[in-house]
Tab-separated table of C-alpha atoms in Angstrom:
chain	number	residue	atom	x	y	z
Q	1	MET	CA	-49.643	2.359	-154.569
Q	2	GLU	CA	-46.874	1.682	-157.102
Q	3	LYS	CA	-43.400	2.316	-155.723
Q	4	ARG	CA	-41.100	4.649	-157.625
Q	5	ARG	CA	-37.495	4.167	-158.778
Q	6	LEU	CA	-34.583	5.992	-157.206
Q	7	THR	CA	-33.195	8.960	-159.105
Q	8	LYS	CA	-29.462	9.010	-159.877
Q	9	LYS	CA	-29.037	11.708	-157.213
Q	10	GLU	CA	-30.726	9.479	-154.633
Q	11	MET	CA	-28.476	6.575	-155.631
Q	12	TRP	CA	-25.442	8.734	-154.841
Q	13	ILE	CA	-27.030	9.773	-151.523
Q	14	PHE	CA	-27.442	6.080	-150.740
Q	15	ALA	CA	-23.788	5.428	-151.669
Q	16	VAL	CA	-22.613	8.017	-149.117
Q	17	GLY	CA	-23.609	5.543	-146.387
Q	18	GLN	CA	-21.060	3.074	-147.747
Q	19	PHE	CA	-18.407	5.801	-147.606
Q	20	GLY	CA	-19.127	6.146	-143.885
Q	21	TRP	CA	-18.998	2.517	-142.848
Q	22	SER	CA	-15.992	1.750	-145.038
Q	23	ILE	CA	-14.028	4.408	-143.117
Q	24	LEU	CA	-14.812	2.645	-139.829
Q	25	GLY	CA	-14.073	-0.801	-141.262
Q	26	GLY	CA	-10.844	0.516	-142.754
Q	27	ILE	CA	-9.725	1.913	-139.389
Q	28	ILE	CA	-10.066	-1.514	-137.789
Q	29	ASN	CA	-8.451	-3.397	-140.671
Q	30	ALA	CA	-5.545	-0.969	-141.039
Q	31	TRP	CA	-4.859	0.098	-137.472
Q	32	LEU	CA	-6.013	-2.402	-134.829
Q	33	VAL	CA	-2.881	-4.548	-135.093
Q	34	THR	CA	-0.555	-1.579	-135.670
Q	35	PHE	CA	-1.894	0.291	-132.614
Q	36	TYR	CA	-2.049	-2.594	-130.149
Q	37	LEU	CA	1.049	-4.494	-131.291
Q	38	PRO	CA	3.654	-1.701	-131.536
Q	39	THR	CA	7.147	-2.516	-132.805
Q	40	LYS	CA	10.379	-1.585	-130.992
Q	41	ASN	CA	10.608	1.560	-133.102
Q	42	ASP	CA	7.041	2.522	-132.108
Q	43	LEU	CA	7.837	1.952	-128.417
Q	44	ALA	CA	10.934	4.119	-128.769
Q	45	SER	CA	8.698	6.841	-130.210
Q	46	GLY	CA	6.409	6.751	-127.168
Q	47	ALA	CA	3.881	4.011	-127.969
Q	48	VAL	CA	2.333	2.194	-124.995
Q	49	GLN	CA	2.261	-1.604	-124.796
Q	50	PHE	CA	-1.358	-2.294	-123.742
Q	51	ILE	CA	-1.512	-6.082	-124.177
Q	52	LYS	CA	0.906	-8.998	-124.052
Q	53	PRO	CA	3.065	-9.025	-127.207
Q	54	GLY	CA	4.205	-11.758	-129.559
Q	55	LEU	CA	3.015	-15.279	-130.342
Q	56	VAL	CA	2.183	-16.177	-126.746
Q	57	VAL	CA	-0.908	-18.382	-127.196
Q	58	ALA	CA	0.315	-21.960	-127.869
Q	59	GLY	CA	3.321	-20.381	-129.600
Q	60	VAL	CA	1.351	-19.634	-132.773
Q	61	LEU	CA	-1.220	-16.933	-131.920
Q	62	THR	CA	-1.206	-13.451	-130.450
Q	63	VAL	CA	-3.623	-12.261	-127.746
Q	64	LEU	CA	-5.106	-9.986	-130.409
Q	65	GLY	CA	-5.457	-12.964	-132.747
Q	66	ILE	CA	-7.528	-14.838	-130.166
Q	67	ILE	CA	-9.699	-11.760	-129.571
Q	68	THR	CA	-10.317	-11.438	-133.313
Q	69	ALA	CA	-11.184	-15.145	-133.614
Q	70	VAL	CA	-13.744	-14.864	-130.783
Q	71	CYS	CA	-15.314	-11.846	-132.485
Q	72	ARG	CA	-15.596	-13.737	-135.781
Q	73	ILE	CA	-17.471	-16.544	-134.004
Q	74	PHE	CA	-19.795	-13.909	-132.537
Q	75	ASP	CA	-20.203	-12.498	-136.057
Q	76	ALA	CA	-21.300	-15.886	-137.379
Q	77	VAL	CA	-24.344	-15.676	-135.095
Q	78	THR	CA	-25.223	-11.989	-135.392
Q	79	ASP	CA	-25.092	-11.753	-139.203
Q	80	PRO	CA	-28.097	-14.052	-139.864
Q	81	TRP	CA	-29.857	-12.855	-136.674
Q	82	ILE	CA	-29.818	-9.180	-137.708
Q	83	ALA	CA	-30.693	-10.141	-141.293
Q	84	SER	CA	-33.721	-12.104	-140.080
Q	85	LEU	CA	-34.871	-9.252	-137.791
Q	86	SER	CA	-34.582	-6.811	-140.687
Q	87	ASP	CA	-36.351	-9.106	-143.183
Q	88	LYS	CA	-39.224	-9.671	-140.720
Q	89	SER	CA	-39.498	-6.055	-139.533
Q	90	LYS	CA	-42.942	-4.432	-139.663
Q	91	ASN	CA	-41.702	-0.927	-138.836
Q	92	PRO	CA	-43.939	1.583	-140.676
Q	93	LYS	CA	-40.827	3.566	-141.657
Q	94	GLY	CA	-39.316	0.579	-143.462
Q	95	ARG	CA	-37.488	-2.671	-142.818
Q	96	ARG	CA	-33.957	-1.335	-143.347
Q	97	ILE	CA	-33.404	2.382	-142.679
Q	98	PRO	CA	-34.626	2.355	-139.019
Q	99	PHE	CA	-31.948	-0.281	-138.248
Q	100	MET	CA	-29.289	1.828	-139.971
Q	101	ARG	CA	-30.279	4.996	-138.135
Q	102	ARG	CA	-30.163	3.305	-134.726
Q	103	ALA	CA	-26.811	1.654	-135.440
Q	104	ALA	CA	-24.880	4.627	-136.878
Q	105	ILE	CA	-24.073	6.567	-133.682
Q	106	PRO	CA	-22.962	3.609	-131.501
Q	107	PHE	CA	-21.047	2.179	-134.491
Q	108	ALA	CA	-18.943	5.361	-134.778
Q	109	VAL	CA	-18.528	5.866	-131.006
Q	110	VAL	CA	-17.466	2.266	-130.373
Q	111	THR	CA	-14.851	2.475	-133.160
Q	112	ALA	CA	-13.173	5.447	-131.452
Q	113	LEU	CA	-13.434	3.942	-127.940
Q	114	LEU	CA	-11.864	0.687	-129.119
Q	115	PHE	CA	-8.513	2.497	-129.261
Q	116	CYS	CA	-8.853	4.020	-125.775
Q	117	ALA	CA	-7.783	1.110	-123.549
Q	118	PRO	CA	-7.737	2.554	-119.998
Q	119	VAL	CA	-4.541	1.128	-118.432
Q	120	LYS	CA	-1.263	2.553	-119.742
Q	121	ALA	CA	0.577	-0.744	-119.341
Q	122	ILE	CA	0.132	-4.435	-120.193
Q	123	SER	CA	-3.091	-5.417	-118.398
Q	124	SER	CA	-5.898	-7.965	-118.599
Q	125	ILE	CA	-8.277	-4.992	-118.229
Q	126	ASN	CA	-7.070	-3.753	-121.607
Q	127	THR	CA	-7.543	-7.222	-123.092
Q	128	PHE	CA	-11.184	-7.338	-121.984
Q	129	TRP	CA	-11.666	-3.706	-123.080
Q	130	ILE	CA	-10.528	-4.565	-126.617
Q	131	LEU	CA	-12.584	-7.769	-126.677
Q	132	GLY	CA	-15.752	-6.024	-125.472
Q	133	PHE	CA	-15.538	-3.072	-127.816
Q	134	LEU	CA	-14.521	-5.197	-130.806
Q	135	ILE	CA	-17.605	-7.393	-130.238
Q	136	LEU	CA	-19.739	-4.220	-130.081
Q	137	PHE	CA	-18.010	-2.913	-133.221
Q	138	TYR	CA	-18.988	-6.006	-135.211
Q	139	LEU	CA	-22.519	-5.988	-133.765
Q	140	PHE	CA	-23.200	-2.384	-134.810
Q	141	MET	CA	-21.406	-2.916	-138.119
Q	142	THR	CA	-23.797	-5.789	-138.843
Q	143	MET	CA	-26.801	-3.707	-137.701
Q	144	TYR	CA	-25.882	-1.016	-140.233
Q	145	CYS	CA	-24.366	-2.975	-143.115
Q	146	THR	CA	-26.774	-5.909	-143.408
Q	147	PRO	CA	-29.910	-3.750	-143.898
Q	148	TYR	CA	-27.874	-1.330	-146.030
Q	149	ASN	CA	-26.736	-4.073	-148.400
Q	150	ALA	CA	-30.266	-5.497	-148.615
Q	151	LEU	CA	-31.376	-2.136	-150.035
Q	152	ILE	CA	-29.063	-2.636	-153.028
Q	153	SER	CA	-31.495	-5.246	-154.308
Q	154	GLU	CA	-34.637	-3.419	-153.168
Q	155	PHE	CA	-33.600	0.024	-154.451
Q	156	GLY	CA	-32.256	-1.471	-157.683
Q	157	LYS	CA	-35.514	-2.161	-159.488
Q	158	THR	CA	-33.846	-2.752	-162.853
Q	159	GLN	CA	-30.602	-4.280	-164.083
Q	160	GLU	CA	-29.350	-0.775	-164.898
Q	161	ASP	CA	-30.228	0.547	-161.440
Q	162	ARG	CA	-28.483	-2.327	-159.671
Q	163	MET	CA	-25.323	-1.791	-161.711
Q	164	PHE	CA	-25.373	1.983	-161.099
Q	165	ILE	CA	-25.825	1.498	-157.338
Q	166	SER	CA	-23.095	-1.155	-157.232
Q	167	THR	CA	-20.751	1.182	-159.117
Q	168	ALA	CA	-21.519	4.131	-156.827
Q	169	ILE	CA	-21.052	2.199	-153.583
Q	170	SER	CA	-17.850	0.631	-154.874
Q	171	LEU	CA	-16.437	4.114	-155.509
Q	172	THR	CA	-17.469	5.382	-152.080
Q	173	TYR	CA	-16.134	2.181	-150.478
Q	174	PHE	CA	-12.663	2.744	-151.890
Q	175	GLY	CA	-12.885	6.454	-151.036
Q	176	GLY	CA	-13.587	5.585	-147.403
Q	177	LEU	CA	-10.844	2.947	-147.408
Q	178	VAL	CA	-8.259	5.430	-148.667
Q	179	LEU	CA	-9.372	7.993	-146.051
Q	180	SER	CA	-8.868	5.408	-143.298
Q	181	TYR	CA	-5.168	5.281	-144.234
Q	182	THR	CA	-4.625	9.041	-143.745
Q	183	PRO	CA	-3.321	8.646	-140.149
Q	184	PHE	CA	-0.129	7.420	-141.854
Q	185	VAL	CA	0.282	11.108	-142.784
Q	186	PHE	CA	-1.492	13.141	-140.111
Q	187	ALA	CA	-0.555	11.232	-136.940
Q	188	GLY	CA	3.097	12.142	-137.450
Q	189	MET	CA	2.172	15.833	-137.584
Q	190	LEU	CA	0.385	15.629	-134.218
Q	191	ARG	CA	2.831	13.372	-132.396
Q	192	GLU	CA	5.106	16.003	-130.903
Q	193	ALA	CA	2.170	17.933	-129.457
Q	194	VAL	CA	-0.016	15.113	-128.072
Q	195	GLY	CA	2.168	12.002	-127.896
Q	196	PHE	CA	2.257	8.753	-129.892
Q	197	ASN	CA	-1.066	7.141	-128.907
Q	198	TRP	CA	-3.175	10.298	-128.909
Q	199	SER	CA	-1.803	11.312	-132.318
Q	200	TYR	CA	-3.629	8.277	-133.689
Q	201	ARG	CA	-6.668	8.562	-131.411
Q	202	ILE	CA	-7.351	12.127	-132.579
Q	203	CYS	CA	-7.205	10.958	-136.209
Q	204	PHE	CA	-9.591	8.079	-135.434
Q	205	ILE	CA	-12.059	10.400	-133.659
Q	206	VAL	CA	-12.095	12.846	-136.583
Q	207	LEU	CA	-12.585	9.993	-139.051
Q	208	ALA	CA	-15.371	8.511	-136.885
Q	209	VAL	CA	-17.236	11.853	-136.915
Q	210	ILE	CA	-16.927	12.053	-140.724
Q	211	ALA	CA	-18.120	8.450	-140.991
Q	212	LEU	CA	-21.094	9.098	-138.684
Q	213	ILE	CA	-22.303	12.046	-140.749
Q	214	ALA	CA	-21.943	10.010	-143.948
Q	215	MET	CA	-23.837	7.026	-142.510
Q	216	LEU	CA	-26.727	9.190	-141.311
Q	217	ILE	CA	-27.170	11.089	-144.594
Q	218	PRO	CA	-29.113	8.350	-146.468
Q	219	THR	CA	-31.205	7.525	-143.378
Q	220	PHE	CA	-32.596	11.072	-143.252
Q	221	LEU	CA	-32.668	11.984	-146.956
Q	222	LEU	CA	-34.217	8.779	-148.344
Q	223	ASP	CA	-37.734	7.542	-147.609
Q	224	GLU	CA	-37.633	3.765	-147.885
Q	225	THR	CA	-41.437	3.435	-147.878
Q	226	GLU	CA	-41.723	5.472	-151.102
Q	227	ILE	CA	-39.417	3.102	-152.962
Q	228	VAL	CA	-39.657	-0.395	-151.449
Q	229	GLU	CA	-42.727	-2.596	-151.126
Q	230	GLY	CA	-41.203	-4.029	-147.951
Q	231	LYS	CA	-43.426	-7.060	-147.398
Q	232	PRO	CA	-42.032	-8.679	-144.204
Q	233	SER	CA	-40.719	-12.236	-144.424
Q	234	GLU	CA	-42.537	-14.774	-142.237
Q	235	THR	CA	-39.685	-17.313	-142.240
Q	236	ASN	CA	-37.710	-17.809	-139.010
Q	237	MET	CA	-33.965	-17.216	-138.916
Q	238	MET	CA	-32.700	-20.799	-139.207
Q	239	LYS	CA	-35.128	-21.732	-141.954
Q	240	SER	CA	-34.341	-18.513	-143.836
Q	241	LEU	CA	-30.592	-19.133	-143.562
Q	242	ALA	CA	-30.981	-22.742	-144.696
Q	243	SER	CA	-33.139	-21.679	-147.661
Q	244	THR	CA	-30.527	-19.091	-148.647
Q	245	PHE	CA	-27.754	-21.684	-148.842
Q	246	LYS	CA	-30.052	-24.158	-150.620
Q	247	ASN	CA	-30.161	-21.718	-153.517
Q	248	LYS	CA	-27.671	-23.380	-155.879
Q	249	SER	CA	-26.801	-20.154	-157.698
Q	250	PHE	CA	-26.014	-18.400	-154.429
Q	251	LEU	CA	-24.053	-21.340	-153.013
Q	252	ILE	CA	-21.766	-21.383	-156.054
Q	253	PHE	CA	-21.351	-17.621	-155.871
Q	254	VAL	CA	-20.605	-17.509	-152.137
Q	255	VAL	CA	-17.910	-20.224	-152.294
Q	256	SER	CA	-16.287	-18.314	-155.151
Q	257	ASP	CA	-16.677	-15.109	-153.136
Q	258	ILE	CA	-14.773	-16.562	-150.168
Q	259	ALA	CA	-11.865	-17.236	-152.537
Q	260	TYR	CA	-12.148	-13.629	-153.772
Q	261	TRP	CA	-11.958	-12.167	-150.260
Q	262	ILE	CA	-8.977	-14.350	-149.405
Q	263	GLY	CA	-7.173	-13.170	-152.537
Q	264	LEU	CA	-8.128	-9.499	-152.095
Q	265	THR	CA	-7.235	-9.374	-148.387
Q	266	LEU	CA	-3.889	-11.040	-149.028
Q	267	TYR	CA	-3.236	-8.284	-151.582
Q	268	GLN	CA	-4.300	-5.433	-149.270
Q	269	THR	CA	-2.561	-6.871	-146.192
Q	270	GLY	CA	0.560	-7.707	-148.144
Q	271	MET	CA	0.915	-4.339	-149.896
Q	272	PRO	CA	3.009	-2.637	-147.143
Q	273	PHE	CA	5.221	-5.743	-146.919
Q	274	PHE	CA	5.671	-6.070	-150.683
Q	275	VAL	CA	6.781	-2.426	-150.638
Q	276	LYS	CA	9.045	-2.473	-147.567
Q	277	VAL	CA	10.458	-6.003	-147.659
Q	278	SER	CA	10.291	-7.270	-151.241
Q	279	MET	CA	10.851	-3.982	-153.102
Q	280	GLU	CA	12.936	-2.381	-150.303
Q	281	LEU	CA	11.181	0.967	-150.804
Q	282	PRO	CA	10.146	3.470	-148.077
Q	283	GLU	CA	6.807	2.738	-146.331
Q	284	SER	CA	5.296	5.929	-147.794
Q	285	PHE	CA	5.137	4.214	-151.196
Q	286	THR	CA	2.375	1.989	-149.774
Q	287	MET	CA	0.043	4.995	-149.727
Q	288	ILE	CA	1.248	6.125	-153.167
Q	289	PHE	CA	0.634	2.734	-154.777
Q	290	LEU	CA	-2.731	2.280	-153.025
Q	291	ALA	CA	-3.926	5.742	-154.060
Q	292	GLY	CA	-2.650	5.204	-157.604
Q	293	MET	CA	-4.452	1.872	-157.885
Q	294	THR	CA	-7.685	3.378	-156.509
Q	295	ILE	CA	-7.595	6.345	-158.898
Q	296	LEU	CA	-6.725	4.199	-161.918
Q	297	SER	CA	-9.387	1.667	-160.938
Q	298	ALA	CA	-11.960	4.475	-160.685
Q	299	CYS	CA	-11.161	5.409	-164.298
Q	300	PHE	CA	-12.644	2.064	-165.389
Q	301	TYR	CA	-15.861	2.443	-163.389
Q	302	GLY	CA	-17.668	4.356	-166.101
Q	303	ILE	CA	-17.301	1.535	-168.620
Q	304	VAL	CA	-18.056	-1.450	-166.360
Q	305	SER	CA	-21.828	-1.187	-166.930
Q	306	LYS	CA	-21.275	-1.136	-170.708
Q	307	MET	CA	-18.979	-4.144	-170.405
Q	308	VAL	CA	-21.658	-5.986	-168.389
Q	309	SER	CA	-24.256	-5.236	-171.088
Q	310	LYS	CA	-21.957	-6.730	-173.717
Q	311	TRP	CA	-20.370	-9.703	-171.909
Q	312	GLY	CA	-22.441	-10.333	-168.780
Q	313	LYS	CA	-21.413	-10.291	-165.114
Q	314	LYS	CA	-20.073	-13.836	-164.834
Q	315	LYS	CA	-17.434	-13.526	-167.574
Q	316	LEU	CA	-16.222	-10.200	-166.219
Q	317	VAL	CA	-15.863	-11.436	-162.639
Q	318	ILE	CA	-13.873	-14.428	-163.926
Q	319	THR	CA	-11.730	-11.922	-165.866
Q	320	GLY	CA	-11.259	-9.986	-162.619
Q	321	PHE	CA	-10.064	-13.129	-160.836
Q	322	ILE	CA	-7.536	-13.840	-163.582
Q	323	GLY	CA	-6.349	-10.217	-163.552
Q	324	LEU	CA	-5.847	-10.269	-159.782
Q	325	ALA	CA	-3.899	-13.517	-160.159
Q	326	LEU	CA	-1.626	-11.791	-162.725
Q	327	ALA	CA	-0.994	-8.978	-160.233
Q	328	TYR	CA	0.169	-11.640	-157.785
Q	329	VAL	CA	2.464	-13.108	-160.416
Q	330	VAL	CA	4.200	-9.707	-160.398
Q	331	THR	CA	4.613	-9.759	-156.593
Q	332	ALA	CA	5.925	-13.330	-156.759
Q	333	LEU	CA	8.582	-12.252	-159.271
Q	334	ILE	CA	9.893	-9.290	-157.237
Q	335	GLY	CA	13.660	-9.617	-156.975
Q	336	LEU	CA	13.868	-12.417	-159.547
Q	337	LEU	CA	13.943	-10.214	-162.663
Q	338	PRO	CA	16.587	-7.531	-163.356
Q	339	ILE	CA	14.190	-4.551	-163.262
Q	340	PRO	CA	13.975	-1.655	-160.756
Q	341	SER	CA	11.805	-2.114	-157.649
Q	342	MET	CA	9.655	0.848	-158.644
Q	343	ALA	CA	8.767	-0.919	-161.897
Q	344	TYR	CA	7.257	-3.815	-159.953
Q	345	GLY	CA	5.088	-1.364	-158.008
Q	346	VAL	CA	3.876	0.355	-161.171
Q	347	LEU	CA	3.110	-3.000	-162.807
Q	348	MET	CA	1.184	-4.076	-159.698
Q	349	VAL	CA	-0.922	-0.907	-159.796
Q	350	VAL	CA	-1.611	-1.047	-163.544
Q	351	ILE	CA	-2.467	-4.758	-163.682
Q	352	ALA	CA	-4.671	-4.730	-160.551
Q	353	ALA	CA	-6.678	-1.595	-161.439
Q	354	LEU	CA	-9.226	-3.139	-163.839
Q	355	PRO	CA	-9.697	-6.341	-161.778
Q	356	MET	CA	-10.324	-4.169	-158.695
Q	357	ALA	CA	-13.011	-2.259	-160.607
Q	358	LEU	CA	-14.682	-5.438	-161.882
Q	359	LEU	CA	-14.540	-7.243	-158.516
Q	360	GLY	CA	-15.503	-4.127	-156.606
Q	361	ILE	CA	-18.713	-3.512	-158.554
Q	362	ILE	CA	-20.112	-6.684	-160.078
Q	363	PRO	CA	-20.309	-9.218	-157.198
Q	364	GLN	CA	-22.734	-6.984	-155.253
Q	365	ALA	CA	-24.937	-6.800	-158.347
Q	366	ILE	CA	-24.832	-10.602	-158.701
Q	367	VAL	CA	-26.073	-11.045	-155.118
Q	368	ALA	CA	-28.829	-8.524	-155.816
Q	369	ASP	CA	-29.816	-10.499	-158.942
Q	370	ILE	CA	-29.931	-13.803	-157.050
Q	371	ALA	CA	-31.896	-12.296	-154.137
Q	372	GLU	CA	-34.384	-10.745	-156.549
Q	373	GLU	CA	-34.766	-14.025	-158.450
Q	374	GLU	CA	-35.455	-15.845	-155.166
Q	375	ALA	CA	-38.118	-13.266	-154.270
Q	376	ILE	CA	-39.806	-13.748	-157.661
Q	377	VAL	CA	-39.754	-17.552	-157.466
Q	378	THR	CA	-40.739	-17.991	-153.797
Q	379	GLY	CA	-42.571	-14.754	-152.989
Q	380	GLU	CA	-40.305	-14.354	-149.922
Q	381	ASN	CA	-38.433	-11.037	-149.570
Q	382	ARG	CA	-35.266	-12.233	-147.824
Q	383	GLN	CA	-32.725	-9.868	-149.374
Q	384	GLY	CA	-31.259	-9.167	-145.940
Q	385	MET	CA	-30.342	-12.808	-145.427
Q	386	PHE	CA	-28.624	-13.067	-148.830
Q	387	PHE	CA	-26.447	-10.039	-148.126
Q	388	ALA	CA	-25.795	-11.206	-144.553
Q	389	ALA	CA	-24.524	-14.493	-145.981
Q	390	ARG	CA	-22.303	-12.551	-148.387
Q	391	THR	CA	-21.027	-10.406	-145.511
Q	392	PHE	CA	-20.199	-13.579	-143.590
Q	393	ALA	CA	-18.326	-14.893	-146.656
Q	394	MET	CA	-16.339	-11.641	-146.693
Q	395	LYS	CA	-15.450	-11.931	-142.994
Q	396	LEU	CA	-14.603	-15.633	-143.317
Q	397	GLY	CA	-12.363	-14.944	-146.303
Q	398	GLN	CA	-10.632	-12.083	-144.478
Q	399	SER	CA	-10.071	-14.235	-141.379
Q	400	ILE	CA	-8.605	-17.116	-143.400
Q	401	SER	CA	-6.434	-14.621	-145.252
Q	402	MET	CA	-5.049	-13.111	-142.028
Q	403	LEU	CA	-4.201	-16.576	-140.686
Q	404	LEU	CA	-2.511	-17.519	-143.958
Q	405	PHE	CA	-0.581	-14.265	-144.217
Q	406	THR	CA	0.783	-14.268	-140.673
Q	407	SER	CA	1.797	-17.931	-140.993
Q	408	LEU	CA	3.324	-17.799	-144.482
Q	409	ALA	CA	4.943	-14.348	-144.559
Q	410	ILE	CA	7.481	-15.228	-141.845
Q	411	LEU	CA	8.689	-18.433	-143.538
Q	412	GLY	CA	12.428	-18.476	-144.024
Q	413	THR	CA	13.185	-16.191	-141.059
Q	414	SER	CA	14.716	-16.733	-137.632
Q	415	GLN	CA	13.344	-14.374	-134.970
Q	416	ASP	CA	12.075	-13.913	-131.432
Q	417	LEU	CA	8.424	-14.989	-131.551
Q	418	THR	CA	7.710	-13.342	-128.172
Q	419	SER	CA	8.355	-9.927	-129.753
Q	420	ASN	CA	6.034	-7.812	-131.884
Q	421	ASP	CA	8.916	-7.286	-134.311
Q	422	ILE	CA	8.078	-10.455	-136.218
Q	423	SER	CA	9.094	-9.501	-139.739
Q	424	ALA	CA	8.164	-10.961	-143.099
Q	425	SER	CA	10.735	-12.320	-145.527
Q	426	SER	CA	10.943	-12.061	-149.308
Q	427	TYR	CA	10.677	-15.855	-149.484
Q	428	GLY	CA	7.573	-15.891	-147.255
Q	429	LEU	CA	5.943	-13.118	-149.274
Q	430	ARG	CA	6.589	-15.055	-152.478
Q	431	ILE	CA	4.768	-18.041	-150.946
Q	432	VAL	CA	1.909	-15.693	-149.980
Q	433	SER	CA	1.696	-14.541	-153.607
Q	434	ILE	CA	1.612	-18.098	-154.963
Q	435	CYS	CA	-1.073	-19.025	-152.433
Q	436	ALA	CA	-3.161	-16.010	-153.534
Q	437	ILE	CA	-2.792	-16.996	-157.194
Q	438	VAL	CA	-4.206	-20.440	-156.351
Q	439	PHE	CA	-7.233	-18.919	-154.580
Q	440	CYS	CA	-7.933	-16.501	-157.454
Q	441	ILE	CA	-7.844	-19.310	-160.024
Q	442	ALA	CA	-10.052	-21.473	-157.770
Q	443	GLY	CA	-12.533	-18.596	-157.447
Q	444	ALA	CA	-12.677	-18.219	-161.229
Q	445	PHE	CA	-13.235	-21.944	-161.739
Q	446	ILE	CA	-16.008	-22.156	-159.121
Q	447	LEU	CA	-17.817	-19.124	-160.551
Q	448	SER	CA	-17.709	-20.721	-164.004
Q	449	LEU	CA	-20.349	-23.159	-162.636
Q	450	TYR	CA	-22.790	-20.303	-161.911
Q	451	ASN	CA	-25.867	-20.407	-164.193
Q	452	GLU	CA	-26.194	-16.717	-164.988
Q	453	LYS	CA	-28.589	-17.333	-167.892
Q	454	LYS	CA	-31.166	-18.977	-165.601
Q	455	VAL	CA	-31.111	-16.076	-163.107
Q	456	MET	CA	-31.327	-13.392	-165.785
Q	457	LYS	CA	-34.149	-15.234	-167.579
Q	458	THR	CA	-36.263	-15.094	-164.397
Q	459	LEU	CA	-35.508	-11.386	-163.929
Q	460	GLU	CA	-36.326	-10.643	-167.552
Q	461	SER	CA	-39.642	-12.487	-167.238
Q	462	LYS	CA	-40.641	-10.224	-164.341
Q	463	LYS	CA	-39.568	-7.167	-166.342
Q	464	GLY	CA	-41.724	-8.400	-169.198
Q	465	ASP	CA	-44.698	-8.846	-166.855
Q	466	LEU	CA	-44.299	-5.301	-165.556
Q	467	ASN	CA	-44.072	-3.855	-169.062
Q	468	GLY	CA	-47.073	-5.893	-170.099
């Protein structure tokens, strides 16, 4: 029986799942370090020190840094493993949605429990608690996100559908990300009544419940078997992973994508520091600038598909890289030009908005194109493995970015490295900006080698066969 296309309404239902998991991912990215490495001001406000503070591992790493590194190694194994299980699944209800449904509840619960270390003092028990639950967090994140991302290619039966889905999930991704920052506002309102740590925990629990509902919505409202052919792959994990990276188009894309995630994460991680240290503005402006950039970026979403039709995906992603690099030029110039600090923030928001829209939407569609081309050429439906490899590129880029940021941002300062109050300097942040510019330009150059015409020719030939 011929499988049908998704309606626009169903595409938005699918995108709600991304809203859910981006909330949980945002909580970890925004709050794990802040919660478990409190500053002196936080401790004075009632925060509890759960783990050993400062750069205490070989004088260059924190305990939390080591935990995160171990989890990333674990991730490197689970990403292709879950992708292979999903690709090979013979579940009568589909290869993807059953995984997502099983993962959603533990994914949300583990996120909340991660911030509930049991000993109210520095303790190795807390260290193992954080390590265990962070490993579980990444496992369940992979179980939900890898099958979910594979559906972008499988649900997107045409070029137009893939672009619409990519646009929708990019919007819901940023919506979830912004929501994950709301404890900056609401935790302060609860603090007097419940204390410092529980003011954040309550916010995280509420956000986890919202995320859970959002993640379950597409798993109950969409019937994968009506839409996707779902022929299981017969290739084992290692062979499937090797075949994925042998695809020249994908290899070029994924190396460029690592550069993108380094540049983007440096921007997102650095935003509070650019505001507080470089611009010398109150911390609340971080939320204002982030919200402004998200809203302005969303204004461009409606025209991205039209731009792709006219100029193609490759040129626009390269444009996005260059635009993000220009935003970093602004951060590198903070304090060097005789203009108000607020003007730098506004320039940052305005310049980064379009690149964020382009880089938020199009790369997912490129992966979907490459995965679909591979399926046409080889007859193997391994979309899960392609998106797992992209997810790994994202995590690798984020990890490299965090190492770079924490090492570079403190250059030019003299401080107690055994304390959590390790502060960035304007000089260090300028070096961070220059480093990010280099990665953005490198990403643009590498992507220029991608043969978009070859991929699109294969996809068009299949479209012609179907029409014929």
